[in-house]
PDB file of C-alpha atoms in Angstrom:
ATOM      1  CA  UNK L1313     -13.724  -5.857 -17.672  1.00 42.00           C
ATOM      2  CA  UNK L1314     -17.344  -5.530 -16.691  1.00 43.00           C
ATOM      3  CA  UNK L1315     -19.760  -2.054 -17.855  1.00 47.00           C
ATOM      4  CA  UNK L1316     -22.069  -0.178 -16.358  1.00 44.00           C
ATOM      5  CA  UNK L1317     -24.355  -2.034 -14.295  1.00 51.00           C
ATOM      6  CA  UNK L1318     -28.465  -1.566 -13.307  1.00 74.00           C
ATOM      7  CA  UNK L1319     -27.733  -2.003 -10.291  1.00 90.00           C
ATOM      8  CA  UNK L1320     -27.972   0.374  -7.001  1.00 90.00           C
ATOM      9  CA  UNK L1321     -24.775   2.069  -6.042  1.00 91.00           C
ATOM     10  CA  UNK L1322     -23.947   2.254  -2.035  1.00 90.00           C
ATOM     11  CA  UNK L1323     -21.752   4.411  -0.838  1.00 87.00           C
ATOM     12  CA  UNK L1324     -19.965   2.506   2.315  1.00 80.00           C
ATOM     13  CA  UNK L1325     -19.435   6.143   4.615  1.00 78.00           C
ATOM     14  CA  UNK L1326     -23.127   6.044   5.051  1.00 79.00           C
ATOM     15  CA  UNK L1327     -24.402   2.706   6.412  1.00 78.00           C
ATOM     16  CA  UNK L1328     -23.676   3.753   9.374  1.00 65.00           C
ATOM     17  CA  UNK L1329     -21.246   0.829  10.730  1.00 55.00           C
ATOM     18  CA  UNK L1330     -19.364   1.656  13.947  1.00 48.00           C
ATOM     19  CA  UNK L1331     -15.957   0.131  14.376  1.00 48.00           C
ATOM     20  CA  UNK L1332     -17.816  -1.888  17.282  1.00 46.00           C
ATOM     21  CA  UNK L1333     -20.203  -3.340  14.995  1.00 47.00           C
ATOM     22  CA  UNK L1334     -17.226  -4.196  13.165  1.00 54.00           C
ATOM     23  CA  UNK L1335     -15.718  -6.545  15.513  1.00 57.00           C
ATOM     24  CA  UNK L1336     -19.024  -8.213  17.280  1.00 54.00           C
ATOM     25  CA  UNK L1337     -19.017 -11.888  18.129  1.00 49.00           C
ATOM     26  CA  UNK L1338     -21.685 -12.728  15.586  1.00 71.00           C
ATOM     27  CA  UNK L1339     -20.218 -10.819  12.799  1.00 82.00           C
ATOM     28  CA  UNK L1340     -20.812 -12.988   9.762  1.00 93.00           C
ATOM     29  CA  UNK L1341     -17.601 -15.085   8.605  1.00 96.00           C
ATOM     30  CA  UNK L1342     -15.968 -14.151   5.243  1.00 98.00           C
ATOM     31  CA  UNK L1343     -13.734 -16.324   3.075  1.00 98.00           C
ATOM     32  CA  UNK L1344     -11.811 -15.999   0.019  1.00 98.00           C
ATOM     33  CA  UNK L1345     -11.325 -16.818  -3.186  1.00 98.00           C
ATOM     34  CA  UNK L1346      -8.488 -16.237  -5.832  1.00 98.00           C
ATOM     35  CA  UNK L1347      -9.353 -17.201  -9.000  1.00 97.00           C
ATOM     36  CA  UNK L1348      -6.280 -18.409 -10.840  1.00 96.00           C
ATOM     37  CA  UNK L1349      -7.066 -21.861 -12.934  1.00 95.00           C
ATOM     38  CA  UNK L1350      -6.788 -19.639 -16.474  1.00 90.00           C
ATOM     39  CA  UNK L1351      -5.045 -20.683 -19.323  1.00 87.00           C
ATOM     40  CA  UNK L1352      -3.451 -17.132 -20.269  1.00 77.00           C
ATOM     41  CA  UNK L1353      -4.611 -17.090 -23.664  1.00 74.00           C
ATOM     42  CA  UNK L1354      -4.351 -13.734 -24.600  1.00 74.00           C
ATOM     43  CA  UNK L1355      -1.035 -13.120 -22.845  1.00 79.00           C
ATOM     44  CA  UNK L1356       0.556 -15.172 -25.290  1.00 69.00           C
ATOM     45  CA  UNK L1357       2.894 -18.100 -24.485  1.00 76.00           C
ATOM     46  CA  UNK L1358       3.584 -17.260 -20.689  1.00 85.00           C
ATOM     47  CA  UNK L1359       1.432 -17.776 -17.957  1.00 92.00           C
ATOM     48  CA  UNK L1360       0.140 -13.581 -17.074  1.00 93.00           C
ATOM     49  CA  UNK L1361       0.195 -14.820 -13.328  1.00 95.00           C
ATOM     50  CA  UNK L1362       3.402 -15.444 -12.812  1.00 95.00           C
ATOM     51  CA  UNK L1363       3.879 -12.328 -14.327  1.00 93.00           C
ATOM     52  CA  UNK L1364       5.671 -10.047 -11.805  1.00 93.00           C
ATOM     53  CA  UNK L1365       5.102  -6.716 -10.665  1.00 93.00           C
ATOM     54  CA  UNK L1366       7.165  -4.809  -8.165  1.00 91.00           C
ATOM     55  CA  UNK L1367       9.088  -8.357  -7.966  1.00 92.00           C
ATOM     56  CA  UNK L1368       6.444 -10.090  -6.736  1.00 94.00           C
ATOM     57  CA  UNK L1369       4.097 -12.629  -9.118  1.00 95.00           C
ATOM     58  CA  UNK L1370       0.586 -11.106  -9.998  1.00 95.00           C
ATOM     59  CA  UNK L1371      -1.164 -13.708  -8.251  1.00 96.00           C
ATOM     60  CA  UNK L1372       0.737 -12.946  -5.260  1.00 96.00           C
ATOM     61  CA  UNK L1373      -0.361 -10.069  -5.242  1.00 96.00           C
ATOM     62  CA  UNK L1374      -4.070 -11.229  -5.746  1.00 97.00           C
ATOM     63  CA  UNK L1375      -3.752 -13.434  -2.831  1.00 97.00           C
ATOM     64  CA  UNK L1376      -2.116 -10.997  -0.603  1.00 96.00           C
ATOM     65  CA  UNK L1377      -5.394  -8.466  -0.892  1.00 97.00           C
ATOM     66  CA  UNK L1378      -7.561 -10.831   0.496  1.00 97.00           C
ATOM     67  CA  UNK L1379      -5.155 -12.521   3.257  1.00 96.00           C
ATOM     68  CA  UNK L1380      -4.285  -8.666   4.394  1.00 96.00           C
ATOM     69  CA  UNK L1381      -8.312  -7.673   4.505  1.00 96.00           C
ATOM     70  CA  UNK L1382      -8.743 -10.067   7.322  1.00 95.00           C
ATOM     71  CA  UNK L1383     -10.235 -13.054   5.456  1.00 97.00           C
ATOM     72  CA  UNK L1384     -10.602 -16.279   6.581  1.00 95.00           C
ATOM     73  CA  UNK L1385     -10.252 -18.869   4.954  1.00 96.00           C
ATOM     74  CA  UNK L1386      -8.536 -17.718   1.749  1.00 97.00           C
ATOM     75  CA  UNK L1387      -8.807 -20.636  -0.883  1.00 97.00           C
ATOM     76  CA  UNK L1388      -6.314 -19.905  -4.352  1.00 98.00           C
ATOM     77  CA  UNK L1389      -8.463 -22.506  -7.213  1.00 98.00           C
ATOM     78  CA  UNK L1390      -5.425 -23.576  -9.493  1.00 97.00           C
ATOM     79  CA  UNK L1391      -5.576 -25.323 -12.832  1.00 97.00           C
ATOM     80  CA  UNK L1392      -3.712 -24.699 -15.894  1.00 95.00           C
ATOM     81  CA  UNK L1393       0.140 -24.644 -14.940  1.00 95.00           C
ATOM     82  CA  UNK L1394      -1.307 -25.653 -11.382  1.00 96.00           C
ATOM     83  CA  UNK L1395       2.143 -26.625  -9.695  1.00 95.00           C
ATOM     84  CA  UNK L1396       3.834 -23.207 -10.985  1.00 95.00           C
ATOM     85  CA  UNK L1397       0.948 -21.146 -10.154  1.00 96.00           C
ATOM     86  CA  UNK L1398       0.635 -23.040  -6.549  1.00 95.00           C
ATOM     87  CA  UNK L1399       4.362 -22.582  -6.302  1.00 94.00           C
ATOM     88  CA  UNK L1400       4.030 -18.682  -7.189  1.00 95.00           C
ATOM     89  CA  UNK L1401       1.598 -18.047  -4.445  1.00 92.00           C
ATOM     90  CA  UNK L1402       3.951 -18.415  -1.198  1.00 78.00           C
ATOM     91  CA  UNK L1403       3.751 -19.645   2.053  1.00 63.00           C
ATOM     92  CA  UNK L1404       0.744 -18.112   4.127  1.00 75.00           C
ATOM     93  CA  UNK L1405      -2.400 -18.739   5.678  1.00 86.00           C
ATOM     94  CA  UNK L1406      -3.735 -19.793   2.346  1.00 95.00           C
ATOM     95  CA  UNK L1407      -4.870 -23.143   1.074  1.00 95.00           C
ATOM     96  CA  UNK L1408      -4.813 -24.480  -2.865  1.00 96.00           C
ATOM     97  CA  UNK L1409      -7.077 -26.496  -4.596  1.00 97.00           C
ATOM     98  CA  UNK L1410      -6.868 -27.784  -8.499  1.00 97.00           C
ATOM     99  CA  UNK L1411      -9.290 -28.013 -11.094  1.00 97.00           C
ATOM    100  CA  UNK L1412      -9.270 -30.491 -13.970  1.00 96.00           C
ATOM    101  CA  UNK L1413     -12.000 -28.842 -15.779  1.00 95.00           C
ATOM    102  CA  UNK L1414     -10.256 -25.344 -16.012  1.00 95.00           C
ATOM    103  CA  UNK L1415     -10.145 -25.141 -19.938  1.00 93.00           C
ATOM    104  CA  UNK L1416     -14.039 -24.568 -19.989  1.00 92.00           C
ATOM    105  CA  UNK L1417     -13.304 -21.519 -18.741  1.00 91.00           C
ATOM    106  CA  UNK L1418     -13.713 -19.043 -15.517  1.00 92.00           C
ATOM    107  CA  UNK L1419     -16.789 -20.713 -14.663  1.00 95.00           C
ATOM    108  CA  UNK L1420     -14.217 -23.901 -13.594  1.00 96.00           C
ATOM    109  CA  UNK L1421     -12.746 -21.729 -11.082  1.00 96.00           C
ATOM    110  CA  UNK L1422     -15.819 -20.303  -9.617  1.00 98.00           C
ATOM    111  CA  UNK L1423     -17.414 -23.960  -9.347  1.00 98.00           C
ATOM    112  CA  UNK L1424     -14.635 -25.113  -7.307  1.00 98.00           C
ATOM    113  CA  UNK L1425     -14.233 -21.751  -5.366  1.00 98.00           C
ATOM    114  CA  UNK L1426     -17.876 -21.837  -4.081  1.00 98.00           C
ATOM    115  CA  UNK L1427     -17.521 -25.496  -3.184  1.00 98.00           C
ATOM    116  CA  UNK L1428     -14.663 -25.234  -1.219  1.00 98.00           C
ATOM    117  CA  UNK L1429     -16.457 -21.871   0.690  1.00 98.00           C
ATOM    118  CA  UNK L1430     -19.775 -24.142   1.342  1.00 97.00           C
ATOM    119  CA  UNK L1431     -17.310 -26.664   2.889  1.00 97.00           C
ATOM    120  CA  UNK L1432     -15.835 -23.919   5.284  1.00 97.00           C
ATOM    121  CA  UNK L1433     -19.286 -23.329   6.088  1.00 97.00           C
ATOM    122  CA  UNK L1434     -18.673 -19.749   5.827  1.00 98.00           C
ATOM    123  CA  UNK L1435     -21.679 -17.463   5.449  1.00 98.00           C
ATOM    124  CA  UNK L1436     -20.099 -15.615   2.620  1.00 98.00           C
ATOM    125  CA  UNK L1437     -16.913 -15.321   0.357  1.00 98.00           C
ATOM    126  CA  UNK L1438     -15.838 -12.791  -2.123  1.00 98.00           C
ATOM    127  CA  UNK L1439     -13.743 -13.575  -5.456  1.00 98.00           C
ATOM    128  CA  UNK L1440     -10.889 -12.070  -6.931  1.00 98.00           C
ATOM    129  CA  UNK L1441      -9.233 -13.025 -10.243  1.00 96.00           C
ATOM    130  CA  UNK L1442      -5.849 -13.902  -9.537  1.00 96.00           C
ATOM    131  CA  UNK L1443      -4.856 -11.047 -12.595  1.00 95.00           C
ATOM    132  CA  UNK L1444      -6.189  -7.873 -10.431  1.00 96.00           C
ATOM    133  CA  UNK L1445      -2.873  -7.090  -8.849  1.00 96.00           C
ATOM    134  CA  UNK L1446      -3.859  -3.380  -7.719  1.00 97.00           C
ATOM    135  CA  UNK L1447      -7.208  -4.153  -5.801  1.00 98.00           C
ATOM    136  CA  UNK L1448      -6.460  -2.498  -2.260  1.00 97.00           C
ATOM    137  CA  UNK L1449      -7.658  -4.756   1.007  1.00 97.00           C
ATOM    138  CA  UNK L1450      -9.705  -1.714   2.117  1.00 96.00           C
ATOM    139  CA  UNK L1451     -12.109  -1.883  -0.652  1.00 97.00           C
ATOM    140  CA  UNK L1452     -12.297  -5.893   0.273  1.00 97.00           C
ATOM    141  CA  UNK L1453     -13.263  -4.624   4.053  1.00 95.00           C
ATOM    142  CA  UNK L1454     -15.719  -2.754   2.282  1.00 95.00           C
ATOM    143  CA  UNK L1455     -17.223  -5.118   1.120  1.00 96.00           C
ATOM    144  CA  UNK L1456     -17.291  -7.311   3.925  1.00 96.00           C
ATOM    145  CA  UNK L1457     -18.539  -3.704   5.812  1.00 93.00           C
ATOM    146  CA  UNK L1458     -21.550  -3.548   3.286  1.00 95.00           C
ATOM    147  CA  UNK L1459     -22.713  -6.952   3.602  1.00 95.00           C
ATOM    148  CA  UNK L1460     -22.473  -6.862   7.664  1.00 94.00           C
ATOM    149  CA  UNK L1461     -24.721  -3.707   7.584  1.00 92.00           C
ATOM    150  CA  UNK L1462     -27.170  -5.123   5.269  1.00 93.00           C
ATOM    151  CA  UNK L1463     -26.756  -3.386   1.499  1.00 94.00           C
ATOM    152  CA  UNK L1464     -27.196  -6.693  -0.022  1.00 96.00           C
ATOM    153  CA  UNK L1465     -25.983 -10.308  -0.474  1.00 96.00           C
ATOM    154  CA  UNK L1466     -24.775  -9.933  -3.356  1.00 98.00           C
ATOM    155  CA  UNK L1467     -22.047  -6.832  -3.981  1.00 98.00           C
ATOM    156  CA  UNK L1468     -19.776  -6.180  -6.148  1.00 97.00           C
ATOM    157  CA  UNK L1469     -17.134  -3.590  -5.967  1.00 97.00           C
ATOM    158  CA  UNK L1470     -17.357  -0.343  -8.376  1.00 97.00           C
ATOM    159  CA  UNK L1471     -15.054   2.435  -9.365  1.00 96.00           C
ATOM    160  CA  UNK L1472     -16.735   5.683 -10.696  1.00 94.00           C
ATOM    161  CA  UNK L1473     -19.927   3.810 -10.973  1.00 91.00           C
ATOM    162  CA  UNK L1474     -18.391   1.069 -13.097  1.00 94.00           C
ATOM    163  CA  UNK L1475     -18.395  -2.448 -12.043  1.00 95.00           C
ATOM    164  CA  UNK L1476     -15.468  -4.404 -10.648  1.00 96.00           C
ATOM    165  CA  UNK L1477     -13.716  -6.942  -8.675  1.00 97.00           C
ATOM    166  CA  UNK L1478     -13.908  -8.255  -6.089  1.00 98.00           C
ATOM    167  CA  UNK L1479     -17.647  -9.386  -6.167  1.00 98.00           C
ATOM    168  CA  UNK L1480     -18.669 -11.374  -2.561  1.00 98.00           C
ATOM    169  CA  UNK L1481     -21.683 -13.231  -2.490  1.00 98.00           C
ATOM    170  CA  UNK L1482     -23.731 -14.884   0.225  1.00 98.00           C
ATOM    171  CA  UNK L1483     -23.670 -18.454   0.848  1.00 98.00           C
ATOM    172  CA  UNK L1484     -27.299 -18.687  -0.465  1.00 97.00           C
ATOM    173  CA  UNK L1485     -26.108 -18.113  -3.918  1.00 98.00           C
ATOM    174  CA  UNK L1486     -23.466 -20.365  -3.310  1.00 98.00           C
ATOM    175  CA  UNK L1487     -25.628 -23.119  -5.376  1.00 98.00           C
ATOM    176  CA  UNK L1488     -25.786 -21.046  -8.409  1.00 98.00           C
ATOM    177  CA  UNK L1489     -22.281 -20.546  -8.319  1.00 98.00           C
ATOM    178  CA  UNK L1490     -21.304 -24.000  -8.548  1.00 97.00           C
ATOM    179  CA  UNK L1491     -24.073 -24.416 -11.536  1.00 97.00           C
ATOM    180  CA  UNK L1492     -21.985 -22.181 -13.946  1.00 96.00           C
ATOM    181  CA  UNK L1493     -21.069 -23.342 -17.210  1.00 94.00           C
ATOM    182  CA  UNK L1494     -18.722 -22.420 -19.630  1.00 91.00           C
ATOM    183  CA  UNK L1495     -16.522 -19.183 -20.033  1.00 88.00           C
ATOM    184  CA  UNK L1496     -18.374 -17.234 -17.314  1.00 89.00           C
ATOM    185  CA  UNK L1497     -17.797 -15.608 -13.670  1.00 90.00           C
ATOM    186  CA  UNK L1498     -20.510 -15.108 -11.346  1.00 94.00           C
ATOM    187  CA  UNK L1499     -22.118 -11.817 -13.481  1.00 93.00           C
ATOM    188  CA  UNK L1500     -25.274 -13.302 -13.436  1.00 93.00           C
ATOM    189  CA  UNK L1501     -26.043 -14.899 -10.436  1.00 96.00           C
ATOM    190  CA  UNK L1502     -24.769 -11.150  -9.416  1.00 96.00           C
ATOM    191  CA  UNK L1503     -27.137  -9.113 -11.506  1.00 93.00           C
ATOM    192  CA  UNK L1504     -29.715 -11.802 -11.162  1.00 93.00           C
ATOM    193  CA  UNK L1505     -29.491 -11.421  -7.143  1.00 95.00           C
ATOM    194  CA  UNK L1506     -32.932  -9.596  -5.828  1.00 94.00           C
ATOM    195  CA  UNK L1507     -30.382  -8.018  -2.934  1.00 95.00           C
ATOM    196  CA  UNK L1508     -27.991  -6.935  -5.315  1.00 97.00           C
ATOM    197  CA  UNK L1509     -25.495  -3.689  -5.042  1.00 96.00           C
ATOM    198  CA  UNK L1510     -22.455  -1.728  -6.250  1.00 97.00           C
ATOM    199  CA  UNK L1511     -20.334  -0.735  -3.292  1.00 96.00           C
ATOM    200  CA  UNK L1512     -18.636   2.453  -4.426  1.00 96.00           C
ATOM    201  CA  UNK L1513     -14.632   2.392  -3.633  1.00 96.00           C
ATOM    202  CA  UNK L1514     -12.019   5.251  -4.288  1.00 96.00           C
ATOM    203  CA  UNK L1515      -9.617   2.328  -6.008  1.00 97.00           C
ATOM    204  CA  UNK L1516      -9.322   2.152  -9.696  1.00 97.00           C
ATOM    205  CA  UNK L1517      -7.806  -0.948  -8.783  1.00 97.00           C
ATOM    206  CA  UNK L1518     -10.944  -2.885  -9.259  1.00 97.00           C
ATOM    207  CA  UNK L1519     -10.870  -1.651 -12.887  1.00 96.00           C
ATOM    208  CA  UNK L1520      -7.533  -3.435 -14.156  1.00 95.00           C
ATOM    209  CA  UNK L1521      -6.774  -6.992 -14.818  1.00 92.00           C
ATOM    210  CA  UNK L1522      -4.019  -7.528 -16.641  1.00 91.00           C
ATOM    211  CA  UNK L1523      -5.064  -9.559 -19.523  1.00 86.00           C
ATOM    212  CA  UNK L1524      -2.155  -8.660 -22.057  1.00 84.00           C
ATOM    213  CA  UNK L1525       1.532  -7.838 -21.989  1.00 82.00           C
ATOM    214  CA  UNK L1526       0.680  -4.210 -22.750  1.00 85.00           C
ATOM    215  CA  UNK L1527      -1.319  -3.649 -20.205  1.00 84.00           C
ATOM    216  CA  UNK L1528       1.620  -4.972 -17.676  1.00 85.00           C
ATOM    217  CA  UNK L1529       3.753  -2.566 -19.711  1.00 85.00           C
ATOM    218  CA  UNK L1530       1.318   0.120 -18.736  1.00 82.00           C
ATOM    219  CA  UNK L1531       1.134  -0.345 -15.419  1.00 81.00           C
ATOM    220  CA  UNK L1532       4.404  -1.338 -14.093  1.00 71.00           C
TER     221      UNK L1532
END
């Protein structure tokens, strides 16, 4: 999970967005992504997302966050396991798209994530990993509320002034997104962002992916 970050911190209570401003006609359109092409590695020999929580698979759960925050389109980026995973994520307003090239790593995912968002010609899209089970879809609307009102084009959620996840980023980074290499998310075209921010949330939610069978032991 990410550190502290140089970046600003927002606090979302005082841009000053009315509800009306929430739902104008040129309000910016917002997609998402679930990232959820991983290989599991340090989960041992199960896949962690179909993992389950509260009955329910972890990337379920993932994809449920974004689909309840309003998002539209929501794009799950499959890979290793693809079928089960794809199978695991239930019927919903949600399309899935595979990735050969998942075993470089996260940056896999986030290349085929930002190409599917620049083909929904959506101005921006924020990405979850498809282990963050507990992220609530108020601190995705958050998000979304932040960018709308201007605190940057690049944001990432933060809990206690640490970074997190979900992280949205404009469509003009979009580019650099899909230019990753290797084992690596979108940290720095984030911190590398002139319009950069942390968007402080109330959910520690942002704070846990479930990486190991402990930590699902912990928090079940």
């Amino acid at each position: 999970m990410t550190d502290r970050a140089e970046l600003p911190v927002v606090d979302p209570d005082e841009l000053g967005l009315s509800g009306d401003a929430r739902e104008t006609a040129d309000r910016p359109t917002v997609g998402g992504v679930v990232l959820a092409a991983g290989t599991s590695s340090r989960f041992g020999d199960e896949n962690k997302l179909l993992a389950q929580i509260n009955e329910k698979p972890l990337v379920r759960h993932a994809v449920g966050t974004l689909v309840d925050s309003g998002l539209d389109p929501v794009v799950v980026v499959t890979g290793y396991e693809a079928a089960a995973v794809g199978a695991a994520v239930d019927a919903g307003p949600v399309s899935v798209v595979t990735t050969p090239e998942y075993t470089e790593g996260q940056s896999a995912s986030v290349r085929a994530g930002a190409n599917a968002m620049a083909d929904a010609q959506v101005d921006a899209a924020v990405f979850l990993p498809g282990d963050m089970p507990f992220v609530d879809p108020s601190t995705v609307r958050a998000l979304v509320d932040a960018y709308v009102a201007g605190a940057g084009d690049a944001l990432a959620s933060a809990y206690r002034g640490r970074r997190g996840n979900p992280v949205l980023f404009d469509r003009r980074h979009f580019d650099a997104l899909r230019a990753l290499e290797g084992d690596v998310g979108g940290r720095e075209v984030l911190i590398g962002s002139d319009d950069a921010a942390l968007v402080a949330v109330a959910d520690r939610g942002v704070r846990i992916d479930i990486d190991t069978k402990a930590t699902l032991r912990d928090h079940r």
